[in-house]
Coordinates of C-alpha atoms in Angstrom, one line a residue:
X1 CA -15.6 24.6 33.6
X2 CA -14.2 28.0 34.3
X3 CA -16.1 30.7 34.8
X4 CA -16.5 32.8 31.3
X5 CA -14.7 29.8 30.0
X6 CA -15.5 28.4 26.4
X7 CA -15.2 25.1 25.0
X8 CA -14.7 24.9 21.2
X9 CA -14.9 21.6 19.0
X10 CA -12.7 20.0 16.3
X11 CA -13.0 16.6 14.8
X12 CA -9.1 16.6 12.8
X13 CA -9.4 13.4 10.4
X14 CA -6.2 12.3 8.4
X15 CA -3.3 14.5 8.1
X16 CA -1.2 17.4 6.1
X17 CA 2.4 17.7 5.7
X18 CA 3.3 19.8 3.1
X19 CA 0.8 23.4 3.9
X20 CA 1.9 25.2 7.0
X21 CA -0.1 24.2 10.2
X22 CA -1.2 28.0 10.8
X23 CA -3.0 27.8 6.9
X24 CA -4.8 24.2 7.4
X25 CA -8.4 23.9 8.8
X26 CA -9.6 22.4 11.4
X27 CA -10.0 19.1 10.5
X28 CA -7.1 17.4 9.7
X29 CA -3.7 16.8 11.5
X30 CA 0.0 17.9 10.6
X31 CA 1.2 15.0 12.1
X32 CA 0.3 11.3 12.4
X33 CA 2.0 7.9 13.2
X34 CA 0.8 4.1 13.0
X35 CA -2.9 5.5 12.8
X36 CA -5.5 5.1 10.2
X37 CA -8.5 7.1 9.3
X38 CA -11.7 5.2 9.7
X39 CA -15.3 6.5 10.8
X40 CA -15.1 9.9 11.6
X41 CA -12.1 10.3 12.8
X42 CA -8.4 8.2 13.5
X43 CA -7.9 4.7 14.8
X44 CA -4.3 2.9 15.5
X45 CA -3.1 0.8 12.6
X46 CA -2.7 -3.2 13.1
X47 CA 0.7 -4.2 13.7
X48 CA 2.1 -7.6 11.4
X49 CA 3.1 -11.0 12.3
X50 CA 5.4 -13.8 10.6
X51 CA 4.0 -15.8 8.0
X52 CA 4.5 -19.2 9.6
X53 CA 6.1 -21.9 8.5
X54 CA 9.3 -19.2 8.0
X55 CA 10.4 -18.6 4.2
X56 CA 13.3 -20.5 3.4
X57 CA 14.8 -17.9 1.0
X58 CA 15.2 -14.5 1.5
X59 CA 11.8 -13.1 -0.6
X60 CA 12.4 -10.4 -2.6
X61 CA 8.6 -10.7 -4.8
X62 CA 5.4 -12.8 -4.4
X63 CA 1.6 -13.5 -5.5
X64 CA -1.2 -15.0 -4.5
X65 CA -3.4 -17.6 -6.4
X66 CA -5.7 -20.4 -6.0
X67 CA -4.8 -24.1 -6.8
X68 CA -8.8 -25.0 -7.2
X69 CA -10.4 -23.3 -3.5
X70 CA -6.9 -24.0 -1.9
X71 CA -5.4 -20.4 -1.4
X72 CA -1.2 -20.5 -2.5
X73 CA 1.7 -18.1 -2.2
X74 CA 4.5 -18.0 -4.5
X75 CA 8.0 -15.6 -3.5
X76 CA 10.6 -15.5 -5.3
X77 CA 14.3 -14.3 -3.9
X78 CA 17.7 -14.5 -5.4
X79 CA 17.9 -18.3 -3.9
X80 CA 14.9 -19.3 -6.2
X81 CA 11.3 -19.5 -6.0
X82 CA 9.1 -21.3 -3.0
X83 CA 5.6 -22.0 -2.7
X84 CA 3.2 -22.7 0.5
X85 CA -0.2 -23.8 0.8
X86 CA 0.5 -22.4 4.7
X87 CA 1.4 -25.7 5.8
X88 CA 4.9 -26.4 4.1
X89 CA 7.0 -24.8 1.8
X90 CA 7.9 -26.5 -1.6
X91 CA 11.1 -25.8 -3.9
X92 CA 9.7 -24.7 -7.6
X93 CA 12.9 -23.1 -8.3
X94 CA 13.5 -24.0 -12.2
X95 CA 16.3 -26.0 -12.9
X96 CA 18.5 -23.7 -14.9
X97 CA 18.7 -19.8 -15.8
X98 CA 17.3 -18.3 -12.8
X99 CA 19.4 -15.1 -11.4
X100 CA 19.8 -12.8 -8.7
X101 CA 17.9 -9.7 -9.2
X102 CA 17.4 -6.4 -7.6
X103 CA 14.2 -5.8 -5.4
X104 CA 11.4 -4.1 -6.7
X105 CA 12.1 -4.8 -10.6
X106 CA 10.3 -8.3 -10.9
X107 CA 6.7 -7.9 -11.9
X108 CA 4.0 -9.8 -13.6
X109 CA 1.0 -11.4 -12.7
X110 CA -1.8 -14.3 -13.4
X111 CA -3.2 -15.3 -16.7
X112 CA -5.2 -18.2 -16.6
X113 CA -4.6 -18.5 -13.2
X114 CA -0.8 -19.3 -13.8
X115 CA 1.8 -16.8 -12.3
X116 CA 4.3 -15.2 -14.8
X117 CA 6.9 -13.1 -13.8
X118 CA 9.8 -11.7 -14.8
X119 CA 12.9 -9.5 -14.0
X120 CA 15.5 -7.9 -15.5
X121 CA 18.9 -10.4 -16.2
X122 CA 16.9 -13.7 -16.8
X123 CA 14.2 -14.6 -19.1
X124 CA 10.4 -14.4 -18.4
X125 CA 8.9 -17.4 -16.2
X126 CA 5.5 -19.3 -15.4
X127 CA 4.6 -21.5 -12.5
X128 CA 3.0 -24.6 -14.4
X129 CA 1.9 -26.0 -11.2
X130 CA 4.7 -28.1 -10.4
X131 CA 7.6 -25.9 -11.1
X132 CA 8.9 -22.8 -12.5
X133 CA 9.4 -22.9 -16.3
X134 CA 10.9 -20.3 -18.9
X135 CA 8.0 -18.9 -20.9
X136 CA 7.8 -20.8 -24.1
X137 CA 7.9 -19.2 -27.5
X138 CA 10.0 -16.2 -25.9
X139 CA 12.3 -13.8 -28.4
X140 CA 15.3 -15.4 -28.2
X141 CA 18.4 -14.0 -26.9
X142 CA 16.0 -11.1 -25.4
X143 CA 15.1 -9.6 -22.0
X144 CA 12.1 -7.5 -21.2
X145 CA 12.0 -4.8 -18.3
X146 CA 8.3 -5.4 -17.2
X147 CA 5.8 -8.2 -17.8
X148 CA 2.0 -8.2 -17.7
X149 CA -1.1 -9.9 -18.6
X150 CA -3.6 -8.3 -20.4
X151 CA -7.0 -10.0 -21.9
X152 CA -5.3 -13.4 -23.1
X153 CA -2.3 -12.3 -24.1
X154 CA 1.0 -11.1 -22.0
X155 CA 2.8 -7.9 -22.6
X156 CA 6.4 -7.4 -22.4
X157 CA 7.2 -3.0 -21.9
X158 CA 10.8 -2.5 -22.8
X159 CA 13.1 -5.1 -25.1
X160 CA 16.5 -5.8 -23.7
X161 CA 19.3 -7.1 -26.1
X162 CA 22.7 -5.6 -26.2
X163 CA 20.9 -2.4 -25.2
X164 CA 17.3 -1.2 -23.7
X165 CA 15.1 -0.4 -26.3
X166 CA 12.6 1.7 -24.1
X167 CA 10.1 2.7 -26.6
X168 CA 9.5 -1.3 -27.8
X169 CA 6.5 -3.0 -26.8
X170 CA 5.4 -6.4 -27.6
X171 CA 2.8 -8.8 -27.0
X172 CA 2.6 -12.9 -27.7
X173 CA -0.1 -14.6 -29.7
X174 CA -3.2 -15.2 -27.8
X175 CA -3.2 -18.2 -24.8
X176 CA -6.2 -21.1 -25.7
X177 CA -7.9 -21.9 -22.3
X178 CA -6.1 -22.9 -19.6
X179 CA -2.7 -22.1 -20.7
X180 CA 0.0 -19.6 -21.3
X181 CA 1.0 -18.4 -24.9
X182 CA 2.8 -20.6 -27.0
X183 CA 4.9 -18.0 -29.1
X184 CA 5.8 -14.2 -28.9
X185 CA 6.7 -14.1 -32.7
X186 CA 4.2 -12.7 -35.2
X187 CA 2.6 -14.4 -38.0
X188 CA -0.3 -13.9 -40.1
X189 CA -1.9 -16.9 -38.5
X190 CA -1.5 -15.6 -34.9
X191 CA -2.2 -12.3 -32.9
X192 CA 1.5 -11.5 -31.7
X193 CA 2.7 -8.3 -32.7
X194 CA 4.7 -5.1 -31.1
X195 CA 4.0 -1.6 -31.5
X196 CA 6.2 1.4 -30.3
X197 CA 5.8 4.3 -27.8
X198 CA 7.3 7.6 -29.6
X199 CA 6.7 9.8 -26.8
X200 CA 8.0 9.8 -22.9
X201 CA 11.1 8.8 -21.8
X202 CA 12.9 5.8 -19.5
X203 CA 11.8 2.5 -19.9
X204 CA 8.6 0.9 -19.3
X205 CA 7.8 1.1 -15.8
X206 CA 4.1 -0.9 -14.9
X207 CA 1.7 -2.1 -17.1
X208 CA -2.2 -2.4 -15.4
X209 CA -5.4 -3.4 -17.2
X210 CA -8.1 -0.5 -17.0
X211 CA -11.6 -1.1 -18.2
X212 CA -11.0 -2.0 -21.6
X213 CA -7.3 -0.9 -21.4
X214 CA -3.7 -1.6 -20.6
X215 CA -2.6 1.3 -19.2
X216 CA 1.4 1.1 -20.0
X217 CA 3.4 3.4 -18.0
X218 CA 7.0 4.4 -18.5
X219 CA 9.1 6.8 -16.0
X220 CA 7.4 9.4 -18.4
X221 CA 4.4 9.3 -20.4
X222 CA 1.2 7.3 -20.1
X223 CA -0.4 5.3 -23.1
X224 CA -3.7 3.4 -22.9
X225 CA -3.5 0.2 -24.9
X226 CA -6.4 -1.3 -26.7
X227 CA -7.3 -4.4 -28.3
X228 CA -8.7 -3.8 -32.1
X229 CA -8.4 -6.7 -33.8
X230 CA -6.6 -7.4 -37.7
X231 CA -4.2 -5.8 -39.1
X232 CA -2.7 -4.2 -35.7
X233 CA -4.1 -6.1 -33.0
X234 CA -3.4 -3.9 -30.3
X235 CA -3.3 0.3 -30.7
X236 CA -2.0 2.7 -28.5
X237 CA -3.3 5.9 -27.5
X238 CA -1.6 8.9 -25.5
X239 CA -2.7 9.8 -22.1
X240 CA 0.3 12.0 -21.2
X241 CA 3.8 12.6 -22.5
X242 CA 4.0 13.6 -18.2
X243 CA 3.0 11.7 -16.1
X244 CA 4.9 8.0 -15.5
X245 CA 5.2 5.3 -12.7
X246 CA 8.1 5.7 -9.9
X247 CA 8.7 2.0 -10.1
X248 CA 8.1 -1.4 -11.3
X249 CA 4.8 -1.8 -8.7
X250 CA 4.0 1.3 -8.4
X251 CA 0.2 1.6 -9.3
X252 CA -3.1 0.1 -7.7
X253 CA -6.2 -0.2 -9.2
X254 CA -8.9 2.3 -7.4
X255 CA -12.6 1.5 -9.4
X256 CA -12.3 2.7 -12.4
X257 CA -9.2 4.0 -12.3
X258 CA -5.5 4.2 -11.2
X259 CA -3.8 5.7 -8.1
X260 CA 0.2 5.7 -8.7
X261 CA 3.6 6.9 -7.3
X262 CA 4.9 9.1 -9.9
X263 CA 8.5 10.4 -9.8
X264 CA 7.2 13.5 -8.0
X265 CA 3.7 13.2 -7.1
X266 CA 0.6 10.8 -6.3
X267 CA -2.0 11.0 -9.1
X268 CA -5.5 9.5 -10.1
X269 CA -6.1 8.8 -13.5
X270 CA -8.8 7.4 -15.6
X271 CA -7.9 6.6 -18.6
X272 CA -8.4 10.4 -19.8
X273 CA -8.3 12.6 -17.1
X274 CA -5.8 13.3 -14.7
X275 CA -5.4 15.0 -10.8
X276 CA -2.8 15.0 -7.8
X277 CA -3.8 13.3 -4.8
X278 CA -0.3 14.5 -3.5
X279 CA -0.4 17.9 -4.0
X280 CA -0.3 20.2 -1.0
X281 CA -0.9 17.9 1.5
X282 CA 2.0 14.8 1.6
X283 CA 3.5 15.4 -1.6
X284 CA 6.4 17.8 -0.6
X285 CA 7.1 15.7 2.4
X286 CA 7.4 12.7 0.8
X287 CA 9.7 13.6 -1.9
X288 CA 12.4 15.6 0.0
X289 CA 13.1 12.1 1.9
X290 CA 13.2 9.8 -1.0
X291 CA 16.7 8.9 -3.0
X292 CA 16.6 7.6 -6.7
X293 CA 18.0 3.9 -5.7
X294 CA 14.8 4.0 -2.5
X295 CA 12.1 5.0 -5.0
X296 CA 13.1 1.7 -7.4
X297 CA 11.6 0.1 -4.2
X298 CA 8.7 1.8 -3.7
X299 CA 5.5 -0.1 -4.3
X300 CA 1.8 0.4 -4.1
X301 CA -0.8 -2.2 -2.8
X302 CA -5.2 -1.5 -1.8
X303 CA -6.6 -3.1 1.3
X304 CA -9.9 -3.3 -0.2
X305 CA -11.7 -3.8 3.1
X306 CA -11.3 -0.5 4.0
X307 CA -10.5 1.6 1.4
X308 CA -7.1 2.2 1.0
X309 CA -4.2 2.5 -1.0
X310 CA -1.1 2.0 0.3
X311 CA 2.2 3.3 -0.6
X312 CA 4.9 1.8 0.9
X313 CA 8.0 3.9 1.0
X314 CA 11.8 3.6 1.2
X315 CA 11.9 6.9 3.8
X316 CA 15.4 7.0 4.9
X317 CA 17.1 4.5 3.4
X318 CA 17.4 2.8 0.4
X319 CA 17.3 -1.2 0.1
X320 CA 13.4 -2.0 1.4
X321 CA 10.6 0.2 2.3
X322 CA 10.0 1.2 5.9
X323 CA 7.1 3.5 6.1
X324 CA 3.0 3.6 4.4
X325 CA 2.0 6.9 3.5
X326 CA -1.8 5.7 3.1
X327 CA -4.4 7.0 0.7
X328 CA -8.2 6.8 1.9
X329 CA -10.4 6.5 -1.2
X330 CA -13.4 7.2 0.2
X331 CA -12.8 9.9 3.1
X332 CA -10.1 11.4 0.7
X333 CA -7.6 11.7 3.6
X334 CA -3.7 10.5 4.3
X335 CA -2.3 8.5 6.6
X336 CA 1.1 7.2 7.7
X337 CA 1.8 3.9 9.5
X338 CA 5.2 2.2 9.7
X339 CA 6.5 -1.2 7.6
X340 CA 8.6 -4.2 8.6
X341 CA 11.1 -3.7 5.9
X342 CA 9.9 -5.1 2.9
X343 CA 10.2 -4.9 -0.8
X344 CA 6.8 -6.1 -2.0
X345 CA 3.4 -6.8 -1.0
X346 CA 1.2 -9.8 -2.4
X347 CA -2.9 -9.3 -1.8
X348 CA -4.9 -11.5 -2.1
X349 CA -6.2 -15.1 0.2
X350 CA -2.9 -15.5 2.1
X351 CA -3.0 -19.7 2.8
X352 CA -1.8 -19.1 6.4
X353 CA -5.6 -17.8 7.3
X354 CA -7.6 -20.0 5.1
X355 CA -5.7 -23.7 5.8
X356 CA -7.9 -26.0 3.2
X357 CA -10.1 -28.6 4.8
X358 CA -8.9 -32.4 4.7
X359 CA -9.9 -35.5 6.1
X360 CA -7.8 -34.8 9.2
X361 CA -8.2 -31.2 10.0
X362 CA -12.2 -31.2 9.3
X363 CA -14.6 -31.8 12.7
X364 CA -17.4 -32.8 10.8
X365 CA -18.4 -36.0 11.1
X366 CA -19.8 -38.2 7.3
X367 CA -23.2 -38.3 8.8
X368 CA -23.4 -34.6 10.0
X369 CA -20.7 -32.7 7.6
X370 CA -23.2 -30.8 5.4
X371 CA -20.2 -29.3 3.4
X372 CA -19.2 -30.4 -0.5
X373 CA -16.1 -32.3 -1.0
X374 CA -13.2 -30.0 -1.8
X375 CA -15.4 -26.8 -0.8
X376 CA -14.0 -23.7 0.9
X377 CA -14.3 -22.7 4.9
X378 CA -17.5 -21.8 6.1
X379 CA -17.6 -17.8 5.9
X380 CA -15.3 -17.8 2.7
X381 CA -11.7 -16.0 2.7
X382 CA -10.7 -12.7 3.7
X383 CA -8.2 -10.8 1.6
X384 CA -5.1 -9.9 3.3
X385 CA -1.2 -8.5 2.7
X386 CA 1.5 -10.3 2.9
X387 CA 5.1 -8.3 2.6
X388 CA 8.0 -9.8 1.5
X389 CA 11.1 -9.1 3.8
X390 CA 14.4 -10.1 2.2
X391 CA 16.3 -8.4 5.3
X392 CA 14.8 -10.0 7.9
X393 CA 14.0 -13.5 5.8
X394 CA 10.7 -13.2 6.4
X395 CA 6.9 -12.5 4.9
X396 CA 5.0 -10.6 7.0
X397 CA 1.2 -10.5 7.3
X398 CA 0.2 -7.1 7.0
X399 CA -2.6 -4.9 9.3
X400 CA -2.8 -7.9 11.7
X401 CA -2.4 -7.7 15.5
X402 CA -1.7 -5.6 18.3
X403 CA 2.4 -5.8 18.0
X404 CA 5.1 -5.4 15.9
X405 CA 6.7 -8.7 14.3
X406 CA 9.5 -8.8 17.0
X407 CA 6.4 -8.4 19.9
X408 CA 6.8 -4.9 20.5
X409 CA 3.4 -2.7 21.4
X410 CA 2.7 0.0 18.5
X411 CA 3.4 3.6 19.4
X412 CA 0.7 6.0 17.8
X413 CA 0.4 9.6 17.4
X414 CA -2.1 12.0 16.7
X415 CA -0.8 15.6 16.6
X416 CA -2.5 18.8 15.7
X417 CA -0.1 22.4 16.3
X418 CA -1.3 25.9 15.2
X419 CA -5.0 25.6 16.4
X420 CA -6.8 28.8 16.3
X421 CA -9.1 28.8 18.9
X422 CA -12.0 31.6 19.5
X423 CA -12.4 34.4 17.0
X424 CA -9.6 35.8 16.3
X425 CA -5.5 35.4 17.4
X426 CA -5.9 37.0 20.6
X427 CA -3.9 35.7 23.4
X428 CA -6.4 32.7 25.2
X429 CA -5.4 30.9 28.7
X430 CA -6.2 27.3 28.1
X431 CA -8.3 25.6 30.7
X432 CA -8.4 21.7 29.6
X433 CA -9.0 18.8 27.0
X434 CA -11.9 16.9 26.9
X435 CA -11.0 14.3 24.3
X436 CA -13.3 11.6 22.1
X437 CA -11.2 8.7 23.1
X438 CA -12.5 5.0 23.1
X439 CA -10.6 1.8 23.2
X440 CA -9.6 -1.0 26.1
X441 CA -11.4 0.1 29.2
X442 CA -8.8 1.3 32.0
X443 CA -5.8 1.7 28.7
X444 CA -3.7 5.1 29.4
X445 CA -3.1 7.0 26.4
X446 CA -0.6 10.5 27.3
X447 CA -1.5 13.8 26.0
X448 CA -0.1 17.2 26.0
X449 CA -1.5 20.3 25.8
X450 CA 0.7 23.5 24.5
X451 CA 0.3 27.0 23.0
X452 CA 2.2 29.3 20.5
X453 CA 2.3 33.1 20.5
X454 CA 2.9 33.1 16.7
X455 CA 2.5 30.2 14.2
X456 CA 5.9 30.1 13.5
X457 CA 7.1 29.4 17.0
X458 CA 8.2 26.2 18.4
X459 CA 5.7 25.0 21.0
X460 CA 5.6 25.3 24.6
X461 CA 4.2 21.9 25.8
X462 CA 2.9 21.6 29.2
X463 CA 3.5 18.0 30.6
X464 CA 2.2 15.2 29.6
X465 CA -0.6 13.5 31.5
X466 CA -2.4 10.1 31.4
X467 CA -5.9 9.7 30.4
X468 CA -7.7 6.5 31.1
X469 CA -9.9 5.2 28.5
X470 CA -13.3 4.4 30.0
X471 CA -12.7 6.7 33.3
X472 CA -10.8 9.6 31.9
X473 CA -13.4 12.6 31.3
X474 CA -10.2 15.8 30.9
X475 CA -7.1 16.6 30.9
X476 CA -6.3 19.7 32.8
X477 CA -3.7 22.7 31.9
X478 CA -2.5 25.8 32.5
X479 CA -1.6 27.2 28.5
X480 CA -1.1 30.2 27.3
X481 CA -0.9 31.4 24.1
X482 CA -2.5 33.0 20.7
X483 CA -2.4 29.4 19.3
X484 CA -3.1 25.6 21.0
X485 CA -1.3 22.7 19.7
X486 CA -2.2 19.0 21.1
X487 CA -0.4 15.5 20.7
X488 CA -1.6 12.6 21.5
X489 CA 0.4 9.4 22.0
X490 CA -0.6 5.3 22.8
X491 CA 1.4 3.1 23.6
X492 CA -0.8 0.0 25.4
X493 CA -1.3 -3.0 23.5
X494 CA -5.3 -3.1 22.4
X495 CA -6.9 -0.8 19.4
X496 CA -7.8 2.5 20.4
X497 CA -9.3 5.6 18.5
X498 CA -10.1 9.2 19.0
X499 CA -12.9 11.0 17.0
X500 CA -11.9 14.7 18.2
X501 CA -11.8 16.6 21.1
X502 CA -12.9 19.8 22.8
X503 CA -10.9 23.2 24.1
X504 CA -11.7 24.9 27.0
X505 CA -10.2 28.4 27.3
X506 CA -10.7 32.0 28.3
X507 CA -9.9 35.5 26.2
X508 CA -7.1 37.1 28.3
X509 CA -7.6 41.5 28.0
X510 CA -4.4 41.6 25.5
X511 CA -3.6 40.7 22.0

C-alpha cells in the first residue's frame, strides 16, 4: 500500500439504469451483462442448450405437464402442435381448424391436468392426451383474445365475432373431475355465465389466479374476479382503472401476489395494493428501447429456485425477445442477462432432464430395485425453463451451462462509474483494485480502472489488465480523478462471481 494511502470498501449488488450514476449509492451497479445477483453480491448467469431431440416445427408457445410421474412438453407453432416425453416427438396437431398465429398472443394453461390454449384466428383447444381437440361446448362462431383456467372453470377475456368486444368476459359451466367443461352457454342448471368490465380500455390482456381471485388484466385496468356462487356466479371487483398487462404473458406469480410488465412500468400487486418495481432504477431504460409490435412479445416467467422473475424483452427488435431484465424477489435487486431469441417460456419438469424409468433404461436389478413401479427418479425433478425459438427452430433450456446454444463462452460485465471515493469530491490519485473475485482457479477475468473529474464526463479508463482467479491479489493503476469508475469483464468458460472490491487511493493538495 502506498504510503498515506487508503483503501475504501463497496460491495455493488444488482444494478440501476434509469438515476444518474453520480446520485446512486454505493451498492449497486449502473451497468450489468449476463450476471445474476446471488449471495451478497453478482455471479455470471448460465448460458442455454438445445432441447434434444430438435422440434420439428418452428415453436411459437409451450407448457409443461405430467402424463402420471412422466414429465411432457407440448409447443405449439404455426405448423401445428408437437409433444415430447424427451425421447421423441409426436404429431397432436388436430385435424382441422388450426391457424397460423402471431407470437406472444396464445395463452392458456392446465385444468385438470389437460392443456388448453388458445389464440386469436382459431377456436380454443385442449390436448385430450392423444390429440389436440377444439374445446367442446364453445360459443359458436366466436373467438376469444385470452384463455385461462380458474377453480374448475375456464375463462375466456375478450369475445371476438365480427368485432372485439373488449369489455366481455365469460366463463363455461364447471368441469366434473378429470375433464374439461362441456358447455360455455348458461343455463339455470349449470354455472356458465359472463359478466362485463365497464372500466379500462384495450382488450383483455392475462388472466392469473391470486389467492382466491382471478386477477383479469386488460392493456388498462385491473379487476379481481371472485367466485360467489347463485345468481351471478362469478363477481368482479376493481383494482385499478390504470394499471394493465403489456402482453398476453406478461405476469408471474410472486407469493401472494403479482409481478407484471405494464405498458410503462414493472409493478407488484396484491390484489389491493399496488407499487413500481420499475421506477427509477430499470424503468426508463427499458421503455425508451421497446416498440409497440416488440412489447406484444414480451413475456414474463419465475425461476423459483432462486428467486427470480424474469422478463424477457424484445430490446431492439421486434419479432422474439432477446434480452432478461431480471427481478430478484428477495434481495430486491435487477439484473440483465441475454436470450436466445424466443417468444415464450414454459416452467415447469422439462422431460429432457427427468427421462422416465423403463425396463431398459433402469440399472436396478428385480431382486435389488427397491423403487415402486412407475415411480419417479430418485432425488425427484428440478423445475427448469424451456424457451420457445421459432427463429432458430429450436427450444432452448434456459440457465443451463457454461455457453451459449451455438457453443460460444458468455461474456459478463460488472460495471460501476461515478464512485465517490474518500470524503468529499476532491481530486484522489488512485493506487489499485483489490477485488472479491472467486471462480475456476487460474480463470482470467480483465478489469479497468478509470477516473472522472466531474460526474458528467466520459471516463478516462486506464488499460485493461488480467486478474487470475485463485493467484490474483490487485490490480495496479495510475488514476486520477474526483471520481473512480471500474468494469469488470469475463470471458472464460466456468462460473465466476465477485462480491465487491476495495480502492486504494491518496487525497492529492487540490480540489
Amino acid at each position: 500500500m502506498a504510503r498515506g494511502s487508503t483503501v475504501q470498501e463497496f460491495s455493488p449488488q444488482g444494478v440501476n439504469l434509469d438515476s444518474m450514476p453520480v446520485a446512486l449509492a454505493a451498492d449497486v451497479y449502473t451497468g450489468v451483462s449476463n450476471m445474476r445477483t446471488s449471495g451478497s453480491g453478482m455471479t455470471r448467469a448460465d448460458g442455454e442448450t438445445p432441447y434434444d431431440p430438435q422440434v420439428p416445427i418452428a415453436p411459437k408457445w409451450g407448457i409443461c405437464f405430467n402424463v402420471g410421474y412422466a414429465p411432457v412438453l407440448l409447443v405449439a407453432g404455426d405448423a401445428g402442435v408437437q409433444i415430447s416425453d424427451g425421447a421423441v416427438w409426436t404429431d397432436v396437431k388436430p385435424a382441422s381448424g388450426w391457424n397460423a398465429f402471431t407470437a406472444g398472443q396464445m395463452t392458456g394453461g392446465l385444468l385438470n391436468g389437460y392443456p388448453v390454449f388458445n389464440a386469436p384466428g382459431m377456436a380454443p383447444w385442449y390436448y385430450d392426451g392423444t390429440v389436440v381437440k377444439p374445446l367442446p361446448g364453445w360459443l359458436a362462431g366466436k373467438q376469444t383474445f385470452t384463455l385461462a383456467p380458474f377453480n374448475q372453470h375456464l375463462f375466456a377475456g375478450s369475445i371476438i365475432s365480427a368485432s372485439i368486444d373488449n369489455e366481455y368476459l365469460a366463463w363455461s359451466d364447471a368441469a366434473t373431475l378429470g375433464n374439461v367443461p362441456l358447455t360455455w352457454t348458461p343455463t339455470t342448471a349449470n354455472q356458465a355465465g359472463d359478466l362485463y368490465l365497464g372500466l379500462g380500455s384495450g382488450p383483455v390482456m392475462a388472466m392469473h389466479p391470486l389467492m382466491e381471485n382471478l386477477m383479469v388484466y386488460r392493456t388498462a385496468g385491473c379487476y379481481a374476479v371472485t367466485y360467489s356462487g347463485r345468481p351471478f356466479i362469478y363477481t368482479a371487483r376493481k383494482v385499478s382503472a390504470e394499471i394493465g398487462a403489456a402482453s398476453c404473458n406478461a405476469v408471474a406469480r410472486v407469493g401472494s401476489s403479482h409481478a407484471l410488465m405494464t405498458p410503462g412500468d414493472f409493478i407488484l400487486t396484491d390484489g389491493t395494493a399496488v407499487r413500481s418495481i420499475g421506477e427509477g432504477r430499470v424503468k426508463r431504460n427499458i421503455f425508451a428501447q421497446i416498440s409497440e409490435n416488440g412489447l406484444k412479445r414480451c413475456h414474463a416467467y419465475v425461476v423459483q429456485s432462486r428467486n427470480e422473475v424474469v422478463f424477457a424483452l424484445a430490446l431492439g427488435r421486434e419479432d422474439v425477445c432477446n434480452m432478461a431484465y431480471v427481478w430478484d424477489t428477495t434481495r430486491d435487486k435487477w439484473s440483465i442477462r441475454e436470450l436466445p431469441d424466443i417468444t415464450h417460456t414454459a416452467t415447469g419438469i422439462i422431460p429432457q432432464y427427468a427421462p422416465p424409468d423403463t425396463w431398459t433404461n433402469d440399472a436396478g436389478t428385480w431382486d435389488t430395485d427397491d423403487k415402486p413401479w412407475d415411480s419417479p427418479p430418485f432425488g425427484g425433478y428440478k423445475p427448469n425453463p424451456a424457451g420457445m425459438s421459432p427463429t432458430r427452430v429450436e427450444v432452448f433450456n434456459l440457465d443451463v451451462g457454461d455457453t451459449r446454444a451455438n457453443g460460444d463462452s458468455i461474456t459478463a460485465v460488472c460495471e460501476r462509474t461515478a464512485i465517490l471515493i474518500g470524503d468529499e469530491p476532491r481530486v484522489k490519485l488512485i493506487h489499485a483494485l483489490y477485488p472479491k473475485l472467486e471462480g475456476m482457479d487460474g480463470d482470467i477475468v480483465t478489469i479497468r480502472v478509470g477516473g472522472q473529474m466531474a460526474p458528467s464526463d466520459l471516463v478516462t479508463w486506464g488499460p485493461a489488465q488480467d486478474y487470475v482467479i485463485g493467484r490474483s491479489r490487485r490490480i495496479d493503476c495510475n488514476v486520477q480523478g474526483r471520481y473512480a469508475a471500474i468494469h469488470i469483464e469475463g470471458r472464460n468458460l466456468a462460473p465466476w462471481s465477485i462480491s465487491g472490491f476495495g480502492i486504494e487511493f491518496s487525497q492529492r493538495g487540490y480540489a
